[in-house]
Tab-separated table of C-alpha atoms in Angstrom:
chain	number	residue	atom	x	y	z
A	1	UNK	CA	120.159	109.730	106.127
A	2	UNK	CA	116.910	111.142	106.962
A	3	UNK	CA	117.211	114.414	109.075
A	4	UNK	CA	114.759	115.126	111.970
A	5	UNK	CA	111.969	117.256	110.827
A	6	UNK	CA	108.500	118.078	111.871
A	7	UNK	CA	106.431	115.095	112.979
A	8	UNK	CA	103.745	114.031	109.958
A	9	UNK	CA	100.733	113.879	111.443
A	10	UNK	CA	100.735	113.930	115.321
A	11	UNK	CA	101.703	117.180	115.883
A	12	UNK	CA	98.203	118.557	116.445
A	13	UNK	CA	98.357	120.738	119.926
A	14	UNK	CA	96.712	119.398	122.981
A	15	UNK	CA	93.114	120.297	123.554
A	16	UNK	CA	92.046	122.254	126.531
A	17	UNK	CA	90.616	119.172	128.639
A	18	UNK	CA	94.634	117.961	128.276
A	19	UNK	CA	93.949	115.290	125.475
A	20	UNK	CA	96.567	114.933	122.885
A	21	UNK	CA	94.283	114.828	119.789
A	22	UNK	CA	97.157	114.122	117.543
A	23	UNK	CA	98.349	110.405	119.080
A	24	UNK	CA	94.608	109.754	119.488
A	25	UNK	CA	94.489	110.388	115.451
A	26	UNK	CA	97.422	107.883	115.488
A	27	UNK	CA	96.388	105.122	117.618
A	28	UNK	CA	92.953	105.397	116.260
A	29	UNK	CA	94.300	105.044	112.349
A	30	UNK	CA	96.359	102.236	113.618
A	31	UNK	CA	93.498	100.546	115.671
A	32	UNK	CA	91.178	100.833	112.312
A	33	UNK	CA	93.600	100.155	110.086
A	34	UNK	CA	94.718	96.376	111.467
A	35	UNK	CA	90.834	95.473	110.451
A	36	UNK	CA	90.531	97.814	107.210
A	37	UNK	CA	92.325	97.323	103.666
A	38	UNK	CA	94.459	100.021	102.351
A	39	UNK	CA	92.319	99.670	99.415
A	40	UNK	CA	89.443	101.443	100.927
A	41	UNK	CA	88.881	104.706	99.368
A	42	UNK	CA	90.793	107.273	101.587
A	43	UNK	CA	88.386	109.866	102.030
A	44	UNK	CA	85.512	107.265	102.735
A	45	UNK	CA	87.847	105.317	105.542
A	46	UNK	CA	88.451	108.897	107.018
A	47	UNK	CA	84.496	109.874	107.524
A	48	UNK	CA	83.404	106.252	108.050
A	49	UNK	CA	85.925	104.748	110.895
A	50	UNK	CA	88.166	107.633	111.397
A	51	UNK	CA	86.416	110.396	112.378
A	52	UNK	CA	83.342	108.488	114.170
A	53	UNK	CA	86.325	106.939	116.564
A	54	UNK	CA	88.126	110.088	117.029
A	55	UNK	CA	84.446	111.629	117.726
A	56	UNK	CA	83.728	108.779	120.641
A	57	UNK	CA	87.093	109.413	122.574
A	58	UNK	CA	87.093	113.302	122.144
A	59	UNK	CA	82.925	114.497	122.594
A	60	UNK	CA	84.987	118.445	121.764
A	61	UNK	CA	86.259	117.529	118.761
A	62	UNK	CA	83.123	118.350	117.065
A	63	UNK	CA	82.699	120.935	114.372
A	64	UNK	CA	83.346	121.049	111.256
A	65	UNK	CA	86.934	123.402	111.123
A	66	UNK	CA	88.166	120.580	113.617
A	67	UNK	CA	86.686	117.659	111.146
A	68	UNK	CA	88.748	119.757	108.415
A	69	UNK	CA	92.295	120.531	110.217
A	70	UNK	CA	92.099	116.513	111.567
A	71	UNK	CA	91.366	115.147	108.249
A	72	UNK	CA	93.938	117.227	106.598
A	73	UNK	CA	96.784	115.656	109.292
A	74	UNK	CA	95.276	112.134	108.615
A	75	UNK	CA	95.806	112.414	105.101
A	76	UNK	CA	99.616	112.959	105.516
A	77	UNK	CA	99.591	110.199	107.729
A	78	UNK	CA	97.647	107.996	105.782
A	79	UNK	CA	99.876	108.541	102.445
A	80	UNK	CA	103.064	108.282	104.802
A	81	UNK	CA	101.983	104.744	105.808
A	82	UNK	CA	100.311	103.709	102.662
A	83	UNK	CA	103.975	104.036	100.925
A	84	UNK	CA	105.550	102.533	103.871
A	85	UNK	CA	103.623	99.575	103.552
A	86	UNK	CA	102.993	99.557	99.771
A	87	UNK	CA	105.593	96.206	99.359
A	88	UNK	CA	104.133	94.525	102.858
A	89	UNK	CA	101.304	91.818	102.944
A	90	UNK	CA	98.409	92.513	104.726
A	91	UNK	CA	99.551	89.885	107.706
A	92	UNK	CA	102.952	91.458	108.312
A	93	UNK	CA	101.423	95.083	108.188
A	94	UNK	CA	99.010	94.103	110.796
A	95	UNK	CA	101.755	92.504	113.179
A	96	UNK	CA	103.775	95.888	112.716
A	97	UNK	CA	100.842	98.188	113.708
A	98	UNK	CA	100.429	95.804	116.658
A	99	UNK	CA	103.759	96.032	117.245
A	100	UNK	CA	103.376	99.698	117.494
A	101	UNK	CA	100.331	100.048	119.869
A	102	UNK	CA	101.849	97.379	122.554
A	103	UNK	CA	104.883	100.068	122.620
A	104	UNK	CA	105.237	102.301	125.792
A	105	UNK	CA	102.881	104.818	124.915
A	106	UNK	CA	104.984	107.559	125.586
A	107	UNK	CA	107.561	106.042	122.872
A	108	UNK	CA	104.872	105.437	120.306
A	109	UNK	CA	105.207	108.686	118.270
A	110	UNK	CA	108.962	108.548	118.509
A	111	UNK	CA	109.299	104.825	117.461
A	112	UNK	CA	106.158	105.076	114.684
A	113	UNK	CA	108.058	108.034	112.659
A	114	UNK	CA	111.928	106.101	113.382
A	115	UNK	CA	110.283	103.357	111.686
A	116	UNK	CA	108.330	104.757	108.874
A	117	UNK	CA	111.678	106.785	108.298
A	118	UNK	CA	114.109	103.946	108.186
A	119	UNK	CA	111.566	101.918	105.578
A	120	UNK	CA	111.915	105.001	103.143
A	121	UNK	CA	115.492	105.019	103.888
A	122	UNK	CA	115.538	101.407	103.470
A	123	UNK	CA	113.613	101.594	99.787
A	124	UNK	CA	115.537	104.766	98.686
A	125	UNK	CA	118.338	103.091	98.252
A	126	UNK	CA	117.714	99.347	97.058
């Protein structure tokens, strides 16, 4: 039974206009990732879709420690979900991340990690 630790990827703080940069970085992967194979090369999805997105949303994210401390969060989150999903077809991957973003927003953090936690429960033990 997983225990509850620190949050993978969302946890980064808010910025000083109030923005939570950190479910932005999730909704954003989520948003890019229902059109975008897991196949694409991580760091080229990251500077190619990722980052341009976060970019648009947040103008003050720019800079190039920012670009380095987001991309470093994405990549846990990106290898979290990647072996979440490994097993899944593309079509039931996209209905789950859809799934996800129609959620209460407040709940979406919460309800992303209970899920991606109960899947690695779920293949630990078959």
């Amino acid at each position: 039974i997983a225990s509850k630790g620190r949050p993978l990827a969302w946890d980064l703080p808010a910025e000083p206009d109030g923005s939570r940069i950190g479910e932005s970085l999730l909704v954003t992967y989520c948003k890019r990732r229902t059109s975008t194979s897991f196949k694409k090369d991580a760091y080229r999805f990251f500077s190619d879709d990722i980052w341009p997105e976060l970019k648009r949303s947040h103008p003050a994210l720019c800079g190039n420690r920012m670009k380095e401390e987001v991309k470093r969060r994405w990549t846990a989150l990106n290898a979290a979900a990647r072996s979440a999903y490994k097993a899944k077809e593309m079509v039931e991957e996209r209905s789950y991340l859809r799934s996800i973003l129609e959620a209460d927003p407040s709940s979406l953090l919460v309800r992303y990690e209970y899920e991606l936690l109960a899947k690695h429960a779920h293949h630990a033990h078959r």
